[in-house]
Short mmCIF file of C-alpha atoms (C1' of nucleotides) in Angstrom, two decimals:
data_model
loop_
_atom_site.label_atom_id
_atom_site.label_comp_id
_atom_site.label_asym_id
_atom_site.label_seq_id
_atom_site.Cartn_x
_atom_site.Cartn_y
_atom_site.Cartn_z
CA MET A 1 109.10 95.75 134.49
CA ASN A 2 110.33 98.50 132.36
CA VAL A 3 113.83 98.72 132.67
CA GLU A 4 114.70 99.61 129.25
CA CYS A 5 112.25 102.81 129.47
CA HIS A 6 114.53 103.29 132.70
CA ASN A 7 117.56 103.53 131.02
CA ILE A 8 116.29 105.96 128.35
CA ILE A 9 115.24 108.55 130.89
CA ASP A 10 118.48 108.22 132.84
CA ASN A 11 120.37 108.22 129.52
CA GLN A 12 123.12 111.06 130.16
CA MET A 13 123.18 111.74 126.19
CA SER A 14 119.34 112.07 126.01
CA VAL A 15 117.08 114.73 126.11
CA PHE A 16 115.76 114.02 129.62
CA SER A 17 119.30 114.36 130.86
CA VAL A 18 117.84 117.85 132.31
CA LEU A 19 115.31 116.94 134.05
CA ASN A 20 115.55 116.23 138.05
CA ALA A 21 115.19 113.17 139.67
CA ASP A 22 111.50 113.52 140.72
CA GLU A 23 110.29 114.48 137.11
CA LYS A 24 112.37 111.47 135.78
CA GLU A 25 110.72 109.17 138.46
CA LEU A 26 107.10 110.88 137.36
CA LEU A 27 108.13 109.76 133.53
CA LYS A 28 108.95 106.32 134.65
CA ARG A 29 106.13 105.62 136.67
CA ASN A 30 103.93 106.74 133.64
CA SER A 31 106.18 104.89 130.61
CA THR A 32 105.55 101.19 129.33
CA CYS A 33 107.74 99.15 127.31
CA THR A 34 106.72 96.85 124.11
CA TYR A 35 108.11 94.29 122.00
CA TYR A 36 107.89 94.02 118.43
CA LYS A 37 108.94 91.25 115.97
CA LYS A 38 110.06 92.28 112.42
CA ASN A 39 107.37 93.42 110.00
CA ASP A 40 105.06 94.64 112.88
CA ILE A 41 103.41 97.74 112.31
CA ILE A 42 103.64 100.40 115.48
CA TYR A 43 101.15 102.90 114.15
CA LYS A 44 99.39 103.55 111.11
CA GLU A 45 98.47 106.63 109.30
CA GLY A 46 95.13 107.61 111.63
CA ASP A 47 95.80 106.26 114.77
CA LYS A 48 95.67 108.39 117.46
CA PRO A 49 99.07 109.44 119.45
CA SER A 50 98.98 107.85 123.03
CA GLY A 51 102.38 109.07 124.34
CA LEU A 52 105.81 109.47 122.96
CA ILE A 53 107.17 106.78 121.50
CA CYS A 54 110.70 105.96 121.95
CA LEU A 55 112.83 103.59 120.13
CA SER A 56 114.97 101.57 122.58
CA LYS A 57 116.22 98.66 120.42
CA GLY A 58 115.51 97.69 116.31
CA LYS A 59 115.43 99.93 113.47
CA VAL A 60 111.94 101.37 111.90
CA LYS A 61 110.71 102.88 108.79
CA ILE A 62 107.95 105.48 108.40
CA PHE A 63 105.99 105.75 105.64
CA LYS A 64 103.32 107.27 103.95
CA GLU A 65 100.55 105.24 101.48
CA GLY A 66 100.25 107.42 98.29
CA VAL A 67 98.55 107.28 94.88
CA GLY A 68 97.09 103.70 94.26
CA GLY A 69 98.69 102.42 97.92
CA ARG A 70 101.98 103.19 96.70
CA GLU A 71 104.55 103.24 99.71
CA GLN A 72 107.06 106.55 100.30
CA ILE A 73 109.55 106.00 102.97
CA VAL A 74 109.81 109.62 104.72
CA ARG A 75 112.13 108.55 107.57
CA MET A 76 114.33 105.69 109.20
CA ALA A 77 114.31 105.48 112.61
CA LYS A 78 117.16 104.38 115.10
CA PRO A 79 118.24 103.85 118.54
CA VAL A 80 117.76 106.06 120.60
CA GLY A 81 115.11 107.93 118.75
CA PHE A 82 111.80 108.89 119.20
CA ILE A 83 109.02 108.32 116.55
CA GLY A 84 105.39 109.48 116.03
CA TYR A 85 106.47 112.95 117.79
CA ARG A 86 105.46 115.03 114.87
CA ALA A 87 101.90 114.22 115.43
CA LEU A 88 101.98 114.00 119.07
CA PHE A 89 103.32 117.91 119.34
CA ALA A 90 100.68 118.90 116.27
CA GLU A 91 97.81 117.48 118.73
CA GLN A 92 96.75 115.52 114.72
CA ASN A 93 96.43 111.88 114.15
CA TYR A 94 99.43 110.31 112.66
CA LEU A 95 99.87 110.83 109.33
CA ALA A 96 102.53 108.17 108.43
CA SER A 97 102.82 104.52 109.72
CA ALA A 98 105.62 103.15 111.25
CA GLU A 99 106.93 99.66 110.99
CA ALA A 100 109.48 97.44 112.18
CA ILE A 101 112.14 96.42 110.16
CA GLU A 102 114.20 94.46 112.83
CA ASP A 103 112.73 93.23 116.32
CA CYS A 104 112.38 96.60 118.20
CA VAL A 105 112.08 97.39 122.07
CA ILE A 106 109.84 100.02 122.22
CA CYS A 107 109.25 102.60 125.45
CA THR A 108 105.85 104.73 125.53
CA ILE A 109 105.91 107.70 127.48
CA GLU A 110 102.25 108.68 128.35
CA LYS A 111 100.93 111.84 127.01
CA GLU A 112 99.85 113.97 129.71
CA THR A 113 102.55 113.37 131.81
CA LEU A 114 105.12 114.43 129.10
CA PHE A 115 103.13 117.65 128.24
CA LYS A 116 103.02 118.13 132.54
CA ILE A 117 106.72 118.00 132.50
CA LEU A 118 107.16 119.94 128.91
CA LYS A 119 105.37 123.01 130.49
CA THR A 120 108.20 123.45 133.19
CA ASN A 121 111.08 122.89 130.84
CA TYR A 122 112.21 125.17 128.41
CA ASP A 123 115.18 123.07 127.79
CA LEU A 124 113.09 119.92 127.00
CA ALA A 125 110.83 122.14 124.59
CA PHE A 126 114.12 123.86 122.97
CA SER A 127 115.31 120.59 121.92
CA ILE A 128 111.53 119.22 120.76
CA ILE A 129 111.82 122.68 118.65
CA ARG A 130 115.53 121.97 117.23
CA SER A 131 114.80 118.59 116.46
CA LEU A 132 111.37 119.18 114.43
CA ALA A 133 112.99 122.40 112.54
CA SER A 134 115.95 120.07 111.51
CA GLU A 135 113.54 117.24 110.49
CA LEU A 136 111.83 119.92 108.46
CA GLY A 137 115.12 120.93 106.73
CA PHE A 138 115.74 117.35 105.86
CA SER A 139 112.12 117.10 104.54
CA ASN A 140 112.02 119.70 102.45
CA ASN A 141 115.20 118.57 100.96
CA ARG A 142 113.94 115.19 100.21
CA THR A 143 111.24 116.86 98.33
CA VAL A 144 113.23 118.59 96.13
CA THR A 145 115.75 115.31 95.54
CA LEU A 146 113.19 112.98 95.04
CA THR A 147 111.49 115.44 92.70
CA GLN A 148 114.28 116.76 90.57
CA LYS A 149 117.01 114.11 90.73
CA HIS A 150 116.86 110.86 88.14
CA ILE A 151 116.94 107.51 89.34
CA ARG A 152 120.79 106.91 89.68
CA GLY A 153 121.20 109.89 91.65
CA ARG A 154 118.09 109.33 93.97
CA LEU A 155 119.25 105.58 94.44
CA ALA A 156 123.17 107.01 94.86
CA GLU A 157 121.44 109.30 97.88
CA SER A 158 119.57 106.95 99.23
CA LEU A 159 122.43 104.64 100.08
CA LEU A 160 124.47 107.83 101.30
CA PHE A 161 121.66 108.22 103.80
CA LEU A 162 121.43 105.15 104.71
CA LYS A 163 125.23 104.92 105.54
CA ASP A 164 124.77 108.00 107.60
CA THR A 165 121.88 107.06 109.58
CA TYR A 166 122.97 103.57 110.53
CA GLY A 167 126.56 103.88 110.05
CA LEU A 168 128.99 100.78 108.38
CA GLU A 169 129.91 97.48 109.82
CA GLU A 170 133.29 96.47 111.03
CA ASP A 171 134.85 96.03 107.31
CA GLY A 172 134.05 100.08 107.24
CA SER A 173 132.22 99.65 103.73
CA THR A 174 128.91 97.28 104.26
CA ILE A 175 125.78 99.46 105.62
CA ARG A 176 124.57 98.68 108.82
CA VAL A 177 120.71 98.25 108.08
CA TYR A 178 119.31 95.36 105.70
CA LEU A 179 116.30 96.42 103.50
CA SER A 180 114.58 94.59 100.85
CA ARG A 181 114.58 95.98 97.11
CA GLU A 182 110.60 96.89 97.80
CA ASP A 183 112.09 99.38 100.60
CA ILE A 184 115.02 101.19 99.06
CA ALA A 185 112.82 101.54 96.28
CA ASN A 186 109.97 103.09 98.50
CA LEU A 187 112.49 105.15 100.15
CA SER A 188 113.62 106.12 96.82
CA ASN A 189 110.78 107.22 94.96
CA MET A 190 110.96 104.17 92.33
CA THR A 191 109.72 101.11 91.31
CA THR A 192 111.07 97.91 92.74
CA SER A 193 112.27 96.90 89.38
CA ASN A 194 114.08 99.59 88.75
CA ALA A 195 115.72 99.56 92.18
CA ILE A 196 117.05 96.25 91.52
CA ARG A 197 118.39 97.10 87.88
CA THR A 198 119.76 100.09 89.37
CA LEU A 199 121.65 98.41 92.17
CA SER A 200 122.90 95.91 89.61
CA THR A 201 124.20 98.39 87.41
CA PHE A 202 126.31 100.22 90.23
CA ALA A 203 127.31 96.87 91.29
CA SER A 204 128.59 96.32 87.68
CA GLU A 205 130.27 99.77 87.66
CA ARG A 206 132.24 98.30 91.19
CA ILE A 207 130.53 101.47 92.80
CA ILE A 208 128.82 98.87 95.42
CA VAL A 209 129.18 95.19 96.12
CA LEU A 210 125.95 93.43 96.75
CA ASP A 211 125.80 90.06 98.66
CA GLY A 212 121.86 89.65 99.54
CA ARG A 213 120.67 92.42 101.30
CA LYS A 214 123.95 93.18 102.01
CA ILE A 215 125.15 96.40 100.46
CA LYS A 216 129.08 97.12 100.77
CA ILE A 217 129.96 101.02 99.26
CA LEU A 218 133.37 100.46 97.35
CA ASP A 219 133.73 104.05 95.99
CA PHE A 220 132.17 106.52 98.25
CA LYS A 221 133.22 109.21 96.20
CA GLY A 222 131.59 107.78 92.77
CA LEU A 223 128.47 107.77 94.82
CA GLU A 224 128.47 111.12 96.17
CA ARG A 225 129.09 112.25 92.56
CA ILE A 226 126.29 110.49 91.09
CA SER A 227 124.15 111.56 94.11
CA GLU A 228 125.06 115.52 93.63
CA LEU A 229 124.77 115.33 89.86
CA GLY A 230 121.16 114.16 90.02
CA MET B 1 108.93 154.22 113.48
CA ASN B 2 108.00 150.97 113.21
CA VAL B 3 104.20 151.18 113.85
CA GLU B 4 103.66 147.76 111.78
CA CYS B 5 105.97 145.79 114.44
CA HIS B 6 104.00 147.02 116.95
CA ASN B 7 100.65 146.24 115.41
CA ILE B 8 101.64 142.26 114.96
CA ILE B 9 102.82 142.48 118.47
CA ASP B 10 99.77 143.81 119.84
CA ASN B 11 97.45 141.99 117.58
CA GLN B 12 95.18 139.73 120.26
CA MET B 13 95.31 137.08 117.50
CA SER B 14 98.65 136.62 117.55
CA VAL B 15 101.31 134.20 119.09
CA PHE B 16 102.29 136.99 120.95
CA SER B 17 98.49 137.74 123.10
CA VAL B 18 100.15 135.51 125.98
CA LEU B 19 102.91 138.28 126.58
CA ASN B 20 102.49 140.58 129.40
CA ALA B 21 102.96 144.28 128.43
CA ASP B 22 106.49 144.48 129.40
CA GLU B 23 107.52 141.44 127.14
CA LYS B 24 105.53 143.09 124.44
CA GLU B 25 107.19 146.58 125.24
CA LEU B 26 110.55 144.81 125.21
CA LEU B 27 109.75 142.85 121.57
CA LYS B 28 108.67 146.34 119.75
CA ARG B 29 111.77 147.77 121.16
CA ASN B 30 113.82 145.13 119.55
CA SER B 31 111.94 145.19 116.21
CA THR B 32 112.75 146.34 112.80
CA CYS B 33 110.03 147.32 109.88
CA THR B 34 111.49 146.68 106.46
CA TYR B 35 109.45 147.42 102.87
CA TYR B 36 110.60 144.98 100.12
CA LYS B 37 109.20 145.40 96.61
CA LYS B 38 107.67 143.07 94.46
CA ASN B 39 110.75 140.13 93.10
CA ASP B 40 112.78 141.30 96.47
CA ILE B 41 114.89 138.50 97.66
CA ILE B 42 114.30 138.83 101.70
CA TYR B 43 116.79 136.28 102.28
CA LYS B 44 118.66 133.51 100.52
CA GLU B 45 119.88 129.56 101.04
CA GLY B 46 122.99 130.09 103.16
CA ASP B 47 122.26 133.38 104.50
CA LYS B 48 122.30 133.38 108.48
CA PRO B 49 119.21 133.99 110.16
CA SER B 50 119.46 137.39 112.26
CA GLY B 51 115.89 137.49 113.82
CA LEU B 52 112.11 135.91 113.32
CA ILE B 53 110.79 137.58 110.47
CA CYS B 54 107.35 138.26 110.36
CA LEU B 55 105.06 139.04 106.93
CA SER B 56 102.73 141.76 107.79
CA LYS B 57 101.50 142.92 104.16
CA GLY B 58 101.83 141.38 100.77
CA LYS B 59 102.77 137.87 99.70
CA VAL B 60 105.98 135.52 99.64
CA LYS B 61 107.14 132.26 98.16
CA ILE B 62 109.73 130.23 99.73
CA PHE B 63 111.74 128.07 97.01
CA LYS B 64 114.89 125.87 97.11
CA GLU B 65 117.35 125.43 94.32
CA GLY B 66 117.64 122.10 93.08
CA VAL B 67 119.34 119.94 90.01
CA GLY B 68 120.66 122.31 87.43
CA GLY B 69 119.10 125.30 89.39
CA ARG B 70 115.70 124.33 88.78
CA GLU B 71 113.53 126.03 91.33
CA GLN B 72 110.90 124.00 93.69
CA ILE B 73 108.89 126.20 95.85
CA VAL B 74 108.48 124.95 99.55
CA ARG B 75 105.64 127.17 100.84
CA MET B 76 103.91 130.30 99.98
CA ALA B 77 103.70 133.12 103.24
CA LYS B 78 100.81 135.13 103.77
CA PRO B 79 100.13 137.93 106.12
CA VAL B 80 100.16 137.76 109.05
CA GLY B 81 102.79 134.88 109.29
CA PHE B 82 106.33 133.89 109.81
CA ILE B 83 108.90 133.10 107.13
CA GLY B 84 112.67 131.54 107.67
CA TYR B 85 111.44 130.46 111.81
CA ARG B 86 112.50 126.99 110.42
CA ALA B 87 116.34 128.05 110.26
CA LEU B 88 116.31 129.96 113.46
CA PHE B 89 114.98 127.23 115.48
CA ALA B 90 117.08 124.82 113.97
CA GLU B 91 120.11 127.18 114.62
CA GLN B 92 120.90 126.84 110.99
CA ASN B 93 121.51 128.88 107.82
CA TYR B 94 118.85 129.10 105.72
CA LEU B 95 118.04 126.50 103.45
CA ALA B 96 115.66 127.88 101.49
CA SER B 97 115.58 131.43 99.72
CA ALA B 98 112.69 133.82 100.04
CA GLU B 99 111.40 136.23 97.46
CA ALA B 100 108.51 138.97 97.72
CA ILE B 101 105.74 138.05 94.95
CA GLU B 102 104.01 141.24 95.89
CA ASP B 103 105.24 144.61 97.92
CA CYS B 104 105.86 143.44 101.53
CA VAL B 105 106.00 145.12 104.58
CA ILE B 106 108.08 143.08 107.10
CA CYS B 107 108.98 143.44 110.93
CA THR B 108 112.03 141.43 112.34
CA ILE B 109 111.88 140.64 115.73
CA GLU B 110 115.72 140.22 117.16
CA LYS B 111 116.84 136.69 117.37
CA GLU B 112 118.27 136.93 121.25
CA THR B 113 115.55 138.87 122.67
CA LEU B 114 112.73 136.53 121.40
CA PHE B 115 114.73 133.98 122.63
CA LYS B 116 115.02 135.12 125.87
CA ILE B 117 111.46 135.66 126.10
CA LEU B 118 110.67 132.41 124.32
CA LYS B 119 112.52 131.11 127.52
CA THR B 120 110.08 131.82 130.25
CA ASN B 121 107.29 131.50 128.02
CA TYR B 122 105.58 127.85 127.54
CA ASP B 123 102.47 129.25 125.74
CA LEU B 124 105.10 130.71 123.04
CA ALA B 125 107.23 127.91 123.01
CA PHE B 126 104.25 125.38 122.91
CA SER B 127 102.98 126.94 119.36
CA ILE B 128 106.00 127.03 117.88
CA ILE B 129 106.48 123.49 118.46
CA ARG B 130 102.91 123.00 116.92
CA SER B 131 103.78 125.19 114.23
CA LEU B 132 106.88 123.32 113.28
CA ALA B 133 105.06 119.92 113.63
CA SER B 134 101.95 120.85 111.43
CA GLU B 135 104.28 122.53 108.62
CA LEU B 136 106.11 119.01 108.85
CA GLY B 137 103.08 117.03 108.16
CA PHE B 138 102.63 119.28 105.62
CA SER B 139 106.03 118.83 103.77
CA ASN B 140 105.54 115.30 104.39
CA ASN B 141 102.22 115.22 102.15
CA ARG B 142 104.03 117.20 99.55
CA THR B 143 106.47 114.90 98.53
CA VAL B 144 104.46 112.33 98.22
CA THR B 145 101.89 114.13 96.06
CA LEU B 146 104.50 115.64 94.15
CA THR B 147 106.56 112.69 93.63
CA GLN B 148 103.47 110.32 92.86
CA LYS B 149 100.62 112.44 91.12
CA HIS B 150 100.93 113.10 87.67
CA ILE B 151 100.92 116.55 86.04
CA ARG B 152 97.33 116.75 85.92
CA GLY B 153 96.74 115.86 90.04
CA ARG B 154 99.68 117.96 90.60
CA LEU B 155 98.77 120.77 88.87
CA ALA B 156 94.84 120.36 90.67
CA GLU B 157 96.51 120.04 93.78
CA SER B 158 98.83 123.15 93.76
CA LEU B 159 95.34 125.24 92.38
CA LEU B 160 93.43 123.89 95.48
CA PHE B 161 96.18 124.74 97.68
CA LEU B 162 96.69 128.14 96.48
CA LYS B 163 93.00 128.78 96.69
CA ASP B 164 93.16 127.33 100.61
CA THR B 165 96.10 129.82 101.53
CA TYR B 166 95.11 132.58 99.84
CA GLY B 167 91.68 132.35 99.40
CA LEU B 168 88.97 133.80 97.04
CA GLU B 169 88.39 137.44 95.62
CA GLU B 170 84.78 138.54 95.69
CA ASP B 171 83.16 136.96 93.07
CA GLY B 172 83.69 133.51 95.22
CA SER B 173 85.82 131.84 92.37
CA THR B 174 89.02 133.64 91.58
CA ILE B 175 92.18 132.97 93.44
CA ARG B 176 93.34 135.77 95.51
CA VAL B 177 97.01 135.47 94.07
CA TYR B 178 98.76 136.04 90.98
CA LEU B 179 101.50 134.17 89.81
CA SER B 180 103.68 133.72 86.64
CA ARG B 181 103.42 130.20 84.90
CA GLU B 182 107.17 129.87 85.92
CA ASP B 183 105.58 129.99 90.05
CA ILE B 184 102.89 127.88 89.21
CA ALA B 185 105.13 125.09 87.45
CA ASN B 186 107.93 125.49 90.23
CA LEU B 187 105.33 124.81 92.90
CA SER B 188 104.13 121.74 91.26
CA ASN B 189 107.24 119.87 89.90
CA MET B 190 107.11 120.56 86.45
CA THR B 191 108.01 122.15 83.41
CA THR B 192 106.70 125.62 82.63
CA SER B 193 105.53 124.70 79.35
CA ASN B 194 103.65 121.90 81.08
CA ALA B 195 102.18 124.31 83.20
CA ILE B 196 100.98 126.20 80.60
CA ARG B 197 99.75 123.40 78.56
CA THR B 198 97.71 122.03 81.67
CA LEU B 199 96.31 125.02 82.34
CA SER B 200 95.12 125.39 78.87
CA THR B 201 93.83 121.80 78.92
CA PHE B 202 91.80 122.18 82.37
CA ALA B 203 90.35 126.08 80.80
CA SER B 204 89.26 124.15 77.36
CA GLU B 205 87.62 121.39 79.98
CA ARG B 206 85.53 124.13 81.60
CA ILE B 207 87.10 123.25 84.97
CA ILE B 208 88.70 126.62 85.29
CA VAL B 209 88.82 130.23 83.51
CA LEU B 210 92.31 131.85 82.54
CA ASP B 211 92.65 135.61 82.40
CA GLY B 212 96.31 136.93 82.02
CA ARG B 213 97.50 135.72 85.69
CA LYS B 214 93.93 135.35 87.27
CA ILE B 215 92.75 131.98 87.67
CA LYS B 216 88.90 131.36 88.46
CA ILE B 217 87.82 128.18 89.49
CA LEU B 218 84.85 127.18 87.59
CA ASP B 219 84.77 123.31 89.10
CA PHE B 220 85.81 122.92 92.64
CA LYS B 221 84.68 119.29 92.99
CA GLY B 222 86.34 118.43 89.51
CA LEU B 223 89.80 119.72 90.39
CA GLU B 224 89.32 118.14 93.79
CA ARG B 225 88.52 114.68 91.67
CA ILE B 226 91.93 115.19 89.43
CA SER B 227 93.93 116.09 92.77
CA GLU B 228 92.74 112.83 94.64
CA LEU B 229 92.86 110.53 91.31
CA GLY B 230 96.50 111.65 90.95
"C1'" DA C 1 107.69 155.24 69.64
"C1'" DC C 2 110.25 151.57 69.16
"C1'" DA C 3 113.71 147.73 70.15
"C1'" DT C 4 114.57 144.73 73.74
"C1'" DT C 5 113.02 141.48 77.06
"C1'" DT C 6 110.37 138.74 79.71
"C1'" DG C 7 106.21 135.84 79.15
"C1'" DT C 8 102.72 132.94 77.24
"C1'" DA C 9 101.31 129.82 73.93
"C1'" DT C 10 101.62 125.69 71.47
"C1'" DG C 11 103.72 121.81 68.32
"C1'" DT C 12 107.39 117.69 67.88
"C1'" DT C 13 111.40 114.89 69.27
"C1'" DT C 14 113.48 112.57 72.96
"C1'" DT C 15 114.45 110.91 77.22
"C1'" DT C 16 113.06 108.41 81.16
"C1'" DT C 17 110.88 105.96 83.92
"C1'" DA C 18 106.53 102.62 85.06
"C1'" DA C 19 104.17 99.17 83.48
"C1'" DC C 20 104.23 94.35 81.61
"C1'" DA C 21 106.13 89.60 81.09
"C1'" DT C 22 108.54 85.91 82.60
"C1'" DA C 23 112.58 83.62 85.26
"C1'" DT C 24 114.59 82.02 88.64
"C1'" DT C 25 116.10 82.03 93.41
"C1'" DT C 26 115.11 81.82 98.09
"C1'" DT C 27 111.90 81.98 102.05
"C1'" DT C 28 108.85 80.15 104.80
"C1'" DA C 29 104.86 77.21 106.03
"C1'" DT C 30 103.33 72.72 106.32
"C1'" DA D 1 111.43 67.21 102.32
"C1'" DT D 2 108.21 69.58 99.80
"C1'" DA D 3 105.11 72.86 98.00
"C1'" DA D 4 103.65 77.54 97.64
"C1'" DA D 5 105.29 82.26 98.29
"C1'" DA D 6 107.46 86.19 98.37
"C1'" DA D 7 111.58 88.62 96.63
"C1'" DT D 8 115.22 89.28 92.79
"C1'" DA D 9 116.50 89.31 88.26
"C1'" DT D 10 115.89 90.97 83.77
"C1'" DG D 11 114.21 91.96 78.93
"C1'" DT D 12 110.24 94.58 76.49
"C1'" DT D 13 106.70 97.98 75.51
"C1'" DA D 14 104.05 101.53 76.76
"C1'" DA D 15 103.53 106.12 79.19
"C1'" DA D 16 104.32 110.41 80.96
"C1'" DA D 17 106.97 114.13 81.28
"C1'" DA D 18 111.15 116.80 79.56
"C1'" DA D 19 113.73 119.14 76.42
"C1'" DC D 20 113.28 121.52 72.21
"C1'" DA D 21 111.90 124.77 68.95
"C1'" DT D 22 109.31 128.35 67.02
"C1'" DA D 23 105.38 131.77 67.16
"C1'" DC D 24 103.52 135.46 69.25
"C1'" DA D 25 102.15 138.89 72.98
"C1'" DA D 26 102.76 141.70 76.92
"C1'" DA D 27 105.43 144.59 79.57
"C1'" DT D 28 109.53 147.33 80.50
"C1'" DG D 29 113.56 150.50 79.06
"C1'" DT D 30 115.13 154.47 76.64
#
DNA sequence: ACATTTGTATGTTTTTTAACATATTTTTAT
DNA sequence: ATAAAAATATGTTAAAAAACATACAAATGT
């Protein structure tokens, strides 16, 4: 049973909506569903992609190991979205690792089947082109801000990024993702100590409120100002 | 006359080799040739792409303006290669600027014509997918090294990157591109002063030889070691 | 030919941030 | 329930790199 895969492929909002019934059926027959627990590794740097991984439930961090094993988070994935497609389409091994930061449901579409369908579907191909091009713009942006902004600016930007990616809870201010201080640091190119310290400073300045891993944004404009200032 | 455009489109090695004679003819009729002097701006951050820009002769730097106007070079282009295609395919305005670092010949393929041909050519679409995916991998790599490596490591990596991108002159050691110290700094995420200082240090360590803007690499292994060490 | 600008070079100071040290709290395993 | 481990918090020190200052050389324009 891989009902989760079926749901994703049948979803009217997905990139697969352009496919006909036969094509969807073929994809479904060549997909597998996998469950991951929080902190499970989905793939590792150097692994060979076996298919297109679709995140159906849960949240995932994509990160690279840098100098001395220091981790840099390059992307945060949410459902419904694809992960690992860069390596798949570059026909390379993974250059980053993926880890579940919540329990996840994942649907993997077998590579050859996907490529077969891709060959005959311009819309599907073009939506992949658009995704990759957007992602590349984002990555270039990140390169500049992570290298040029100071700690406060980088952290402010990361908090806004998390808000934009995962949204807010019902209260309209709590970021809908719970990361460790270490993950926040690895996302923002700083040490864990500095992430903790700077979060505390933001809290003392009444820009955010901290409650364990819950982060409530009080002053959106303030955060944006800090982020833009660098 | 845009003979340069014709040469590019007819080139057996180019991505257009998969097209038939009619398609090539259509592209040629909808292409224009432009000449740029060294230091000319080809496009600016915020401009709207009007077509696929192909660099036929010369070298180009692609850079973003960051905090306080500080420049970060995100890509170096060489002939024959495309520039500005990220924005074109993301259907966005440019997020970076392109400037000729040598006199350049550029051929621009009109957007609508290209997209029309793209619709019917899986191979062309797939080669774009592959390019974007590779470029994204490169960008993610850069993000990590520019944020994590120390000055010496970043400079060493940049020198090796320039060597890999533009190759060496007949002597087998001089990097085949002449950049200002400022450009080297903007490529390596450091101040001009630090680029000059660190280049001097490398020279005094007999890793490189400096002669104006000519950089001769004496110790490739040494540079690689410094780059990997961080 | 000369002045002006631009690029290169190098020393000094200051700022930023990592590294280190050490509590304290929270979570996890037994 | 309790010990061990992991995560959070915060103060101190050290290292890295930016900022600043100044000098000199090379290229450019008139």
